[in-house]
GROMACS .gro file of C-alpha atoms in nm:
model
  322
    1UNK     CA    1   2.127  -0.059   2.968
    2UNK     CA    2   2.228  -0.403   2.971
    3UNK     CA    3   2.427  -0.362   2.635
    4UNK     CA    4   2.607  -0.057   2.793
    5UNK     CA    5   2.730  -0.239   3.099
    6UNK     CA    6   2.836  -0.556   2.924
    7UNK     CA    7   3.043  -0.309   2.723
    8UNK     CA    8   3.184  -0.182   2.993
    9UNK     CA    9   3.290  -0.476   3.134
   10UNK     CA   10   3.444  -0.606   2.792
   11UNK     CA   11   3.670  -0.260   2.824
   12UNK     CA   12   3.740  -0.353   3.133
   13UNK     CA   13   3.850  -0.693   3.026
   14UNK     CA   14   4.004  -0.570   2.723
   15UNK     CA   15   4.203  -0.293   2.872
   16UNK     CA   16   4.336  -0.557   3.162
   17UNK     CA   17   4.440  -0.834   2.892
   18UNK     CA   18   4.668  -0.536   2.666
   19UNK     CA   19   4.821  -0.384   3.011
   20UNK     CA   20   4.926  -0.715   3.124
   21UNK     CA   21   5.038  -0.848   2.806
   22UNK     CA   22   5.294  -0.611   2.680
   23UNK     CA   23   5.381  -0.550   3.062
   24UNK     CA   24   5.489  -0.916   3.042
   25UNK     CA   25   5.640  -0.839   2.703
   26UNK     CA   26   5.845  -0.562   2.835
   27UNK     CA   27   5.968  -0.756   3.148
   28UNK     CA   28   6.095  -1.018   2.932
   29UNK     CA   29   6.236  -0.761   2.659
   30UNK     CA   30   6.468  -0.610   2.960
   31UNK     CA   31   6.525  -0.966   3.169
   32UNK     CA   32   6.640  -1.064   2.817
   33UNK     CA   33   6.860  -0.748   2.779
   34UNK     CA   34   7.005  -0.817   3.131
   35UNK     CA   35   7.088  -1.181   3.121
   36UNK     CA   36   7.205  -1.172   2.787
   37UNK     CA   37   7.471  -0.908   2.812
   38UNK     CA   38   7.801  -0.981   2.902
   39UNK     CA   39   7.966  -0.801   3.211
   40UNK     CA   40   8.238  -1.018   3.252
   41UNK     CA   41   8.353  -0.971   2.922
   42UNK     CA   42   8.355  -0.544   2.942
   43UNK     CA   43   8.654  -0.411   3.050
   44UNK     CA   44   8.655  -0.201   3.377
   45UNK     CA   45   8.561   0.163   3.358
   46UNK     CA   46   8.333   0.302   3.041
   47UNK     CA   47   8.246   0.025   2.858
   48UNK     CA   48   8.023  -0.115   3.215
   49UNK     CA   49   7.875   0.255   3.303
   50UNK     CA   50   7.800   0.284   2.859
   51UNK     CA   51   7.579  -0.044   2.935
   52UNK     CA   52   7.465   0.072   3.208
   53UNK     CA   53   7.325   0.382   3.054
   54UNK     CA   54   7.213   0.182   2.765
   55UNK     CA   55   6.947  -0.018   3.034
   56UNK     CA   56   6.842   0.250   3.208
   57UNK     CA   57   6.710   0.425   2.878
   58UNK     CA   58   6.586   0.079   2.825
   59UNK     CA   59   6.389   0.130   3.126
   60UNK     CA   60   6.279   0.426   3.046
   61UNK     CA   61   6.175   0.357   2.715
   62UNK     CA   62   5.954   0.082   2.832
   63UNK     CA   63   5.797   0.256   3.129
   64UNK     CA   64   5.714   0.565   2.905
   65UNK     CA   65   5.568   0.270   2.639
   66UNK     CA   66   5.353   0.114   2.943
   67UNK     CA   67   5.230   0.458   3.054
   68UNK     CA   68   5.126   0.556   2.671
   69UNK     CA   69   4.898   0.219   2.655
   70UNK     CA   70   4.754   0.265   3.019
   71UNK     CA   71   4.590   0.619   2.820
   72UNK     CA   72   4.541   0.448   2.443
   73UNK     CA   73   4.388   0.084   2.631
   74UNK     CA   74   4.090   0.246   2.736
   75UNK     CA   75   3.977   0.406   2.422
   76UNK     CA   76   4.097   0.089   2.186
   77UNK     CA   77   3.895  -0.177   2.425
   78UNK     CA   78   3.596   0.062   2.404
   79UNK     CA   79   3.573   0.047   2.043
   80UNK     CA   80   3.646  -0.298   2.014
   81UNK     CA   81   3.396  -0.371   2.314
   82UNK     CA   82   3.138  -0.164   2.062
   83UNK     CA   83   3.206  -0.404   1.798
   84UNK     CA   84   3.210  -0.710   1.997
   85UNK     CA   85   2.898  -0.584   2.120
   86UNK     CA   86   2.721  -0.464   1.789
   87UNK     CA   87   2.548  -0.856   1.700
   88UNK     CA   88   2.395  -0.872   2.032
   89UNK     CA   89   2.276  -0.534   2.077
   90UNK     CA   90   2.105  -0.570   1.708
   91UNK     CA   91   1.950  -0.926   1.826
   92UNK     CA   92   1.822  -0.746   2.168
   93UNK     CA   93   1.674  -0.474   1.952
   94UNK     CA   94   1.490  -0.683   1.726
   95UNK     CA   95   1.386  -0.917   1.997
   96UNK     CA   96   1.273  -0.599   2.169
   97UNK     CA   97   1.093  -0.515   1.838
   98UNK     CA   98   0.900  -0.858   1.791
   99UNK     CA   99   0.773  -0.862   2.157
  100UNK     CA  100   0.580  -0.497   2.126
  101UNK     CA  101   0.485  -0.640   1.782
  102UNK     CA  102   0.377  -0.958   1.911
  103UNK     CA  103   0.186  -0.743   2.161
  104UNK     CA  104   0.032  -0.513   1.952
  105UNK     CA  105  -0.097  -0.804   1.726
  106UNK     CA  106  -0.241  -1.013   1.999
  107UNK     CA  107  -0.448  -0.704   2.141
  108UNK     CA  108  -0.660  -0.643   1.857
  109UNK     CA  109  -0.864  -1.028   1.882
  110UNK     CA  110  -0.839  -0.998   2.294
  111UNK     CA  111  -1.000  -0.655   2.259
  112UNK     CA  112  -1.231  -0.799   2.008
  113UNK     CA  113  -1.328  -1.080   2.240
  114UNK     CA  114  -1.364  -0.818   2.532
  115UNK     CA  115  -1.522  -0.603   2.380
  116UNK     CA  116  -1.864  -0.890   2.283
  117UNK     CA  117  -1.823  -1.005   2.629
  118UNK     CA  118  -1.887  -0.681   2.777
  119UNK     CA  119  -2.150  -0.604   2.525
  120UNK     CA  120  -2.362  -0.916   2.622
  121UNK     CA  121  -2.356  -0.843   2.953
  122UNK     CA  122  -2.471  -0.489   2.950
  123UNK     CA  123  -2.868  -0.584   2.909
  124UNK     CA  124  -3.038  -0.884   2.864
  125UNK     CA  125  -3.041  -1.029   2.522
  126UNK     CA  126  -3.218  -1.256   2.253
  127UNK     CA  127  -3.049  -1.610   2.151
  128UNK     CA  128  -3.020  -1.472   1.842
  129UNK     CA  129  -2.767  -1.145   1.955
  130UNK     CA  130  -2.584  -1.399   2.219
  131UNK     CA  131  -2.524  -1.628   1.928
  132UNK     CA  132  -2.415  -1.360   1.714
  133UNK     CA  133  -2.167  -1.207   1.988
  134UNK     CA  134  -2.048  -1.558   2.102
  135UNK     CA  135  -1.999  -1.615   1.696
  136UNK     CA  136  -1.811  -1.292   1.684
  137UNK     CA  137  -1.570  -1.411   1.989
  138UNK     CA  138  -1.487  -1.785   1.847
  139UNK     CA  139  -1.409  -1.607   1.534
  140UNK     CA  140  -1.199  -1.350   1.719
  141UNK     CA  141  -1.000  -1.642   1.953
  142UNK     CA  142  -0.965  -1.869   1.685
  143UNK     CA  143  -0.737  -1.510   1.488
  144UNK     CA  144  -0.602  -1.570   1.828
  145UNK     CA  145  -0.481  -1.886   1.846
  146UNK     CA  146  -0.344  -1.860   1.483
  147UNK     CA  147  -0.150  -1.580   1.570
  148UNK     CA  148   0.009  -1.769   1.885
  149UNK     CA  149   0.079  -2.051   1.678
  150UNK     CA  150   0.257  -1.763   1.441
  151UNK     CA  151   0.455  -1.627   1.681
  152UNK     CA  152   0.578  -1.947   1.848
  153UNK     CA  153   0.710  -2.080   1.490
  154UNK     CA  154   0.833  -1.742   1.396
  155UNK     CA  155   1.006  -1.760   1.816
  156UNK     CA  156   1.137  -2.090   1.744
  157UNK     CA  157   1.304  -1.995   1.374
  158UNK     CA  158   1.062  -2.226   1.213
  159UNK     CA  159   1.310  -2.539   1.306
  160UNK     CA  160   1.255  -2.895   1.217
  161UNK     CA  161   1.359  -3.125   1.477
  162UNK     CA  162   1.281  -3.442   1.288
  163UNK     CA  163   1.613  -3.451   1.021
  164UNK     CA  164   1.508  -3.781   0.842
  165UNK     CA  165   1.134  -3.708   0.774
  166UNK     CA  166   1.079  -3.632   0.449
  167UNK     CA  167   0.723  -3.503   0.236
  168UNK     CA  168   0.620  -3.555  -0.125
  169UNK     CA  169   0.530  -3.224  -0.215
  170UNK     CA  170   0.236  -3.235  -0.485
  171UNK     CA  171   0.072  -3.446  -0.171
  172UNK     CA  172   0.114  -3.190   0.064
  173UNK     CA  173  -0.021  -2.919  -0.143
  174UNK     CA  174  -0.300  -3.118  -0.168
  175UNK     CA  175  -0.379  -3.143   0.195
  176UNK     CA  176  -0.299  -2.737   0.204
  177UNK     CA  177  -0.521  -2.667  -0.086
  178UNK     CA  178  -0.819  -2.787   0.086
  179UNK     CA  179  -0.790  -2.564   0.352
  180UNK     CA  180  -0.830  -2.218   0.135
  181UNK     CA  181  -1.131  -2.032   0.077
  182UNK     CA  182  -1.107  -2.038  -0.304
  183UNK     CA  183  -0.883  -2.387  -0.378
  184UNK     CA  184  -1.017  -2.434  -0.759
  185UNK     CA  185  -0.825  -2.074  -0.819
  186UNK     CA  186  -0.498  -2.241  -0.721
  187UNK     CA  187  -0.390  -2.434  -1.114
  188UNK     CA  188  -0.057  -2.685  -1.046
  189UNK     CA  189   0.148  -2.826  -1.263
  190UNK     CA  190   0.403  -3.071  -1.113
  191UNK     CA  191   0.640  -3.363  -1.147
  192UNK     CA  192   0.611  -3.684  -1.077
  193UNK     CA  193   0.746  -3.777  -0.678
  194UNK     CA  194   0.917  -3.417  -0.603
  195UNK     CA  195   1.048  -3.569  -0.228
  196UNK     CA  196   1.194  -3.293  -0.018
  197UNK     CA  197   1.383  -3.333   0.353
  198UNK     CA  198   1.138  -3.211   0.629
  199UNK     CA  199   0.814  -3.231   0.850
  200UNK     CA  200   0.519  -3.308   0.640
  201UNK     CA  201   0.348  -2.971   0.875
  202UNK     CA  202   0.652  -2.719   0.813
  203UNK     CA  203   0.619  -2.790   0.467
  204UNK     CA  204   0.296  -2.725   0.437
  205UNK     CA  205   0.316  -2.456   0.689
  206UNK     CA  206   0.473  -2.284   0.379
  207UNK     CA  207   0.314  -2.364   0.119
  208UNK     CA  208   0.010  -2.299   0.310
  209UNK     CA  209   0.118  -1.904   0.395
  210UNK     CA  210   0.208  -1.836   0.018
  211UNK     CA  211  -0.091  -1.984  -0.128
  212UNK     CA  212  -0.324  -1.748   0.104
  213UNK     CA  213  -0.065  -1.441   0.029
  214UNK     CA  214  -0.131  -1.490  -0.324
  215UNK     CA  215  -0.522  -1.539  -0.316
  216UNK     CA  216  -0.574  -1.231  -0.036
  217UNK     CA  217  -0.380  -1.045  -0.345
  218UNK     CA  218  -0.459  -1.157  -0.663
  219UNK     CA  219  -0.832  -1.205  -0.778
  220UNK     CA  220  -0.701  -1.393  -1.045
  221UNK     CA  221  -0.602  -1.789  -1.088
  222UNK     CA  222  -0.305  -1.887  -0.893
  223UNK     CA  223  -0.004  -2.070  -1.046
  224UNK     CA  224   0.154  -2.317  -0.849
  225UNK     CA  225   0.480  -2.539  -1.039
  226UNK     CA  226   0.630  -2.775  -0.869
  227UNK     CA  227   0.948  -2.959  -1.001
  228UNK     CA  228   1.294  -3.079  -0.900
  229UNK     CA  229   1.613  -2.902  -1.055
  230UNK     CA  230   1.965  -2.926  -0.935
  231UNK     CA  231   1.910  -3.154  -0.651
  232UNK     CA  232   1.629  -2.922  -0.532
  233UNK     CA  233   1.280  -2.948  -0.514
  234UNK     CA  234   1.132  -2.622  -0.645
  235UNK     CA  235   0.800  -2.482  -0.561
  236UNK     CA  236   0.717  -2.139  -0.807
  237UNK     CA  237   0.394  -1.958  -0.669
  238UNK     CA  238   0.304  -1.710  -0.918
  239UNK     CA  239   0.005  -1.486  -0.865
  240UNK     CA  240  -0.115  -1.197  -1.118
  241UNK     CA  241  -0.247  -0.940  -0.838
  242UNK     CA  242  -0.116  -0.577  -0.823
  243UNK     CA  243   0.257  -0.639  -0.702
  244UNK     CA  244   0.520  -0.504  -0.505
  245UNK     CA  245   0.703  -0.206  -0.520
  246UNK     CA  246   1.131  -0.282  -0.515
  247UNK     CA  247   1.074  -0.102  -0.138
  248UNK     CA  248   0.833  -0.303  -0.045
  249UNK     CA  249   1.006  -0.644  -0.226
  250UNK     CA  250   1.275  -0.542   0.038
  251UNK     CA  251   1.047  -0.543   0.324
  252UNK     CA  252   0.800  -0.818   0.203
  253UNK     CA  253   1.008  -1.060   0.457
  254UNK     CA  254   0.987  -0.862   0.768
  255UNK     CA  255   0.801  -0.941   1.079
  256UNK     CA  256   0.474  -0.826   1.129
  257UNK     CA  257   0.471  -0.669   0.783
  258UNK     CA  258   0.219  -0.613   0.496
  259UNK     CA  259   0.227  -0.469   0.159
  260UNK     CA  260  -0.137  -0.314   0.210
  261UNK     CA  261  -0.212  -0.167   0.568
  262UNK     CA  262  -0.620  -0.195   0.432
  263UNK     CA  263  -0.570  -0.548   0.535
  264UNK     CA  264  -0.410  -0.507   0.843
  265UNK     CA  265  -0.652  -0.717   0.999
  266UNK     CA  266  -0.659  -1.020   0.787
  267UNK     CA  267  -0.345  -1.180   0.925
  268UNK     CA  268  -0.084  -1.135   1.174
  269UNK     CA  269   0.230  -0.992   0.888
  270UNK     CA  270   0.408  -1.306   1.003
  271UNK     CA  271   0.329  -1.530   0.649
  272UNK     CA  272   0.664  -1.486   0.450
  273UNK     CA  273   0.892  -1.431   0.755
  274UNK     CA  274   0.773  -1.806   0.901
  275UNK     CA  275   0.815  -1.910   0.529
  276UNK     CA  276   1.201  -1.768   0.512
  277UNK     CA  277   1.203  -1.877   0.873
  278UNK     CA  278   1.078  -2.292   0.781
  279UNK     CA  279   1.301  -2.302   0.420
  280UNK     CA  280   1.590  -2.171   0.596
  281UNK     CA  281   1.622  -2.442   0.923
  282UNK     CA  282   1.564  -2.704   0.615
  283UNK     CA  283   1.849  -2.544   0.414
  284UNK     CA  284   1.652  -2.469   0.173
  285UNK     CA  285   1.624  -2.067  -0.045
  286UNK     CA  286   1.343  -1.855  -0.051
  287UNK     CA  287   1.322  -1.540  -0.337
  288UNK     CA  288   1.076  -1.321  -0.418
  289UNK     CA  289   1.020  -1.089  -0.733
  290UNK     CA  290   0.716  -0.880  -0.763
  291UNK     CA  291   0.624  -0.574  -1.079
  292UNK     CA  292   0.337  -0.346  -0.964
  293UNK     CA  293   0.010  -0.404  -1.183
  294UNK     CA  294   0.152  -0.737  -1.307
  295UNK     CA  295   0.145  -0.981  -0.977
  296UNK     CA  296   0.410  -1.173  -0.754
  297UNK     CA  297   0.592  -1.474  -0.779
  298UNK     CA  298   0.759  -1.653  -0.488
  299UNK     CA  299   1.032  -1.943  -0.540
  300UNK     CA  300   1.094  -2.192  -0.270
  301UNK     CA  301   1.378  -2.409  -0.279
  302UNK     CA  302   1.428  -2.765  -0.062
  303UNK     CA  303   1.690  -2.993  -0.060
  304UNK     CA  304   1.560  -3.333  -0.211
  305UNK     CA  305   1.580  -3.655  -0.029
  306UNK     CA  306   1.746  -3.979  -0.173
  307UNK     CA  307   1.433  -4.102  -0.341
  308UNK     CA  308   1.340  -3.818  -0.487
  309UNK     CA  309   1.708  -3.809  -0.634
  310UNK     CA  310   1.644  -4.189  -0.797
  311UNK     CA  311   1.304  -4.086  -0.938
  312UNK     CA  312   1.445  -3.793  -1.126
  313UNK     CA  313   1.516  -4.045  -1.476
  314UNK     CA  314   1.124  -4.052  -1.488
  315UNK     CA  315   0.992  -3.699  -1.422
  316UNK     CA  316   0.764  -3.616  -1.675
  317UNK     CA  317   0.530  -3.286  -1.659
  318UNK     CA  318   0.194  -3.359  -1.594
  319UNK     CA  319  -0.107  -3.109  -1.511
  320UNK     CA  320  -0.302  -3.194  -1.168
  321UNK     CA  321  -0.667  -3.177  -1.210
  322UNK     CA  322  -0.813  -2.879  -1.013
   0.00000   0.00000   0.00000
């Protein structure tokens, strides 16, 4: 509704701005036509009444000209009100999109957290059951809060306000490794000092949401290289689970999507769109290649700071204990 009347009001606009324009154009077309022509220098009789003639078809020519846009305006201003209109109405749509996603996504750990409440309150119980159900709700609100945190990144378009901070990456995916269920199935290889532009948490914000991708899909060892090419810093996550289809490849970036619906409940489908989101605001490239039965591998590029630029003469590959 609010796309329709904005177009409206563009034809409007549109339609005004043409009218007025060649109606200028045509005023000074004939004042030209006047002023310019010489009477003085026509002889009495024909030659005056011929140039007379000759401005009234002018007239005419012009009114019938005016008339013709005043029906062709309209429908020109509508179509170019369409296309003016075409970015915003796709940005309302997929903000429309995100917030019944977002809202379908937070029910599920509300209703989970409603749902023990309700059931503890229904008849006395042992320590042991309120325990369990309290358990059962701190798991459920801390889904919650990550998903929040989720949705306020992927809200925000994952930007980095601090421009001169900068983060060694083999030290921040040492920080993120810690925090996975399984971090002696995640094998590195790396080069010395690989010092990228941004906040030490965005960065690892990303690294963080491929590493769990690949484990929740792969059963396998995870391998992580990390090196600096081109002026970029280069993270390659590799994982050797069952893959992507080229449809889903195409899709694996979208909001609130996930390869496997199974695990539909293991994570909020935000992951790789806050990763594009993060690498993007740093100016940075994100690809993704995937063969069914043979695994995924995800390549993150990130500009390199000055430092990291100086240390290049000395990288040398080196295998980081797991």
């Amino acid at each position: 509704m609010i796309v329709r009347r904005a177009r409206w009001r563009l034809t409007i606009g549109f339609t005004t701005v043409q009218l007025l324009t060649f109606a200028l154009f045509a005023w000074g077309v004939y004042a030209f036509a006047i002023t310019a022509f010489d009477f003085d220098g026509v002889a009495d009789g024909g030659g005056t009444s011929t140039a007379e003639a000759g401005f009234a078809t002018l007239r005419t020519a012009l009114i019938v000209a005016l008339s013709g846009l005043c029906v062709v305006a309209p429908f020109t201003s509508w179509l170019l009100a369409g296309l003016a209109m075409r970015p915003v109405a796709s940005t309302l749509a997929a903000q429309r999109r995100f917030v019944d996603d977002a809202s379908h996504e937070l029910r599920t750990p509300l209703t989970a957290i409603q749902g023990q409440l309700e059931l503890i309150l229904t008849r006395p119980r042992t320590v042991s059951e309120y325990r369990e159900a309290c358990a059962t709700a701190l798991e459920a609100a801390h889904s919650l809060a990550s998903i929040a945190d989720d949705l306020i990144l992927a809200a925000d378009g994952g930007h980095d306000r601090t421009a001169d901070a900068v983060v060694e990456l083999g030290d921040a995916l040492h920080r993120v490794r810690g925090l996975l269920a399984a971090p002696d199935r995640v094998v590195v290889t790396q080069q010395r000092r690989v010092v990228v532009a941004g906040l030490p948490s965005t960065v690892e914000r990303v690294l963080l949401n491929l590493l769990v991708n690949a484990e929740k899909y792969s059963d396998a060892d995870v391998d992580v290289r990390i090196r600096a090419a081109g002026g970029w810093g280069e993270v390659v996550v590799r994982d050797a689970g069952k893959g992507m289809t080229r449809a889903q490849v195409r899709r694996a970036f979208d909001r609130f999507w996930q390869a496997d619906p199974s695990r539909a409940g293991e994570g909020s489908g935000l992951g790789l769109s806050i990763v594009r989101e993060i690498v993007t605001s740093l100016g940075g490239r994100v690809a993704l290649t995937s063969v069914p039965d043979v695994g995924t591998t995800v390549r993150v590029r990130l500009p390199l700071s000055r430092s990291s630029h100086a240390d290049l003469r000395n990288v040398g590959e080196t295998e980081v204990p797991t």
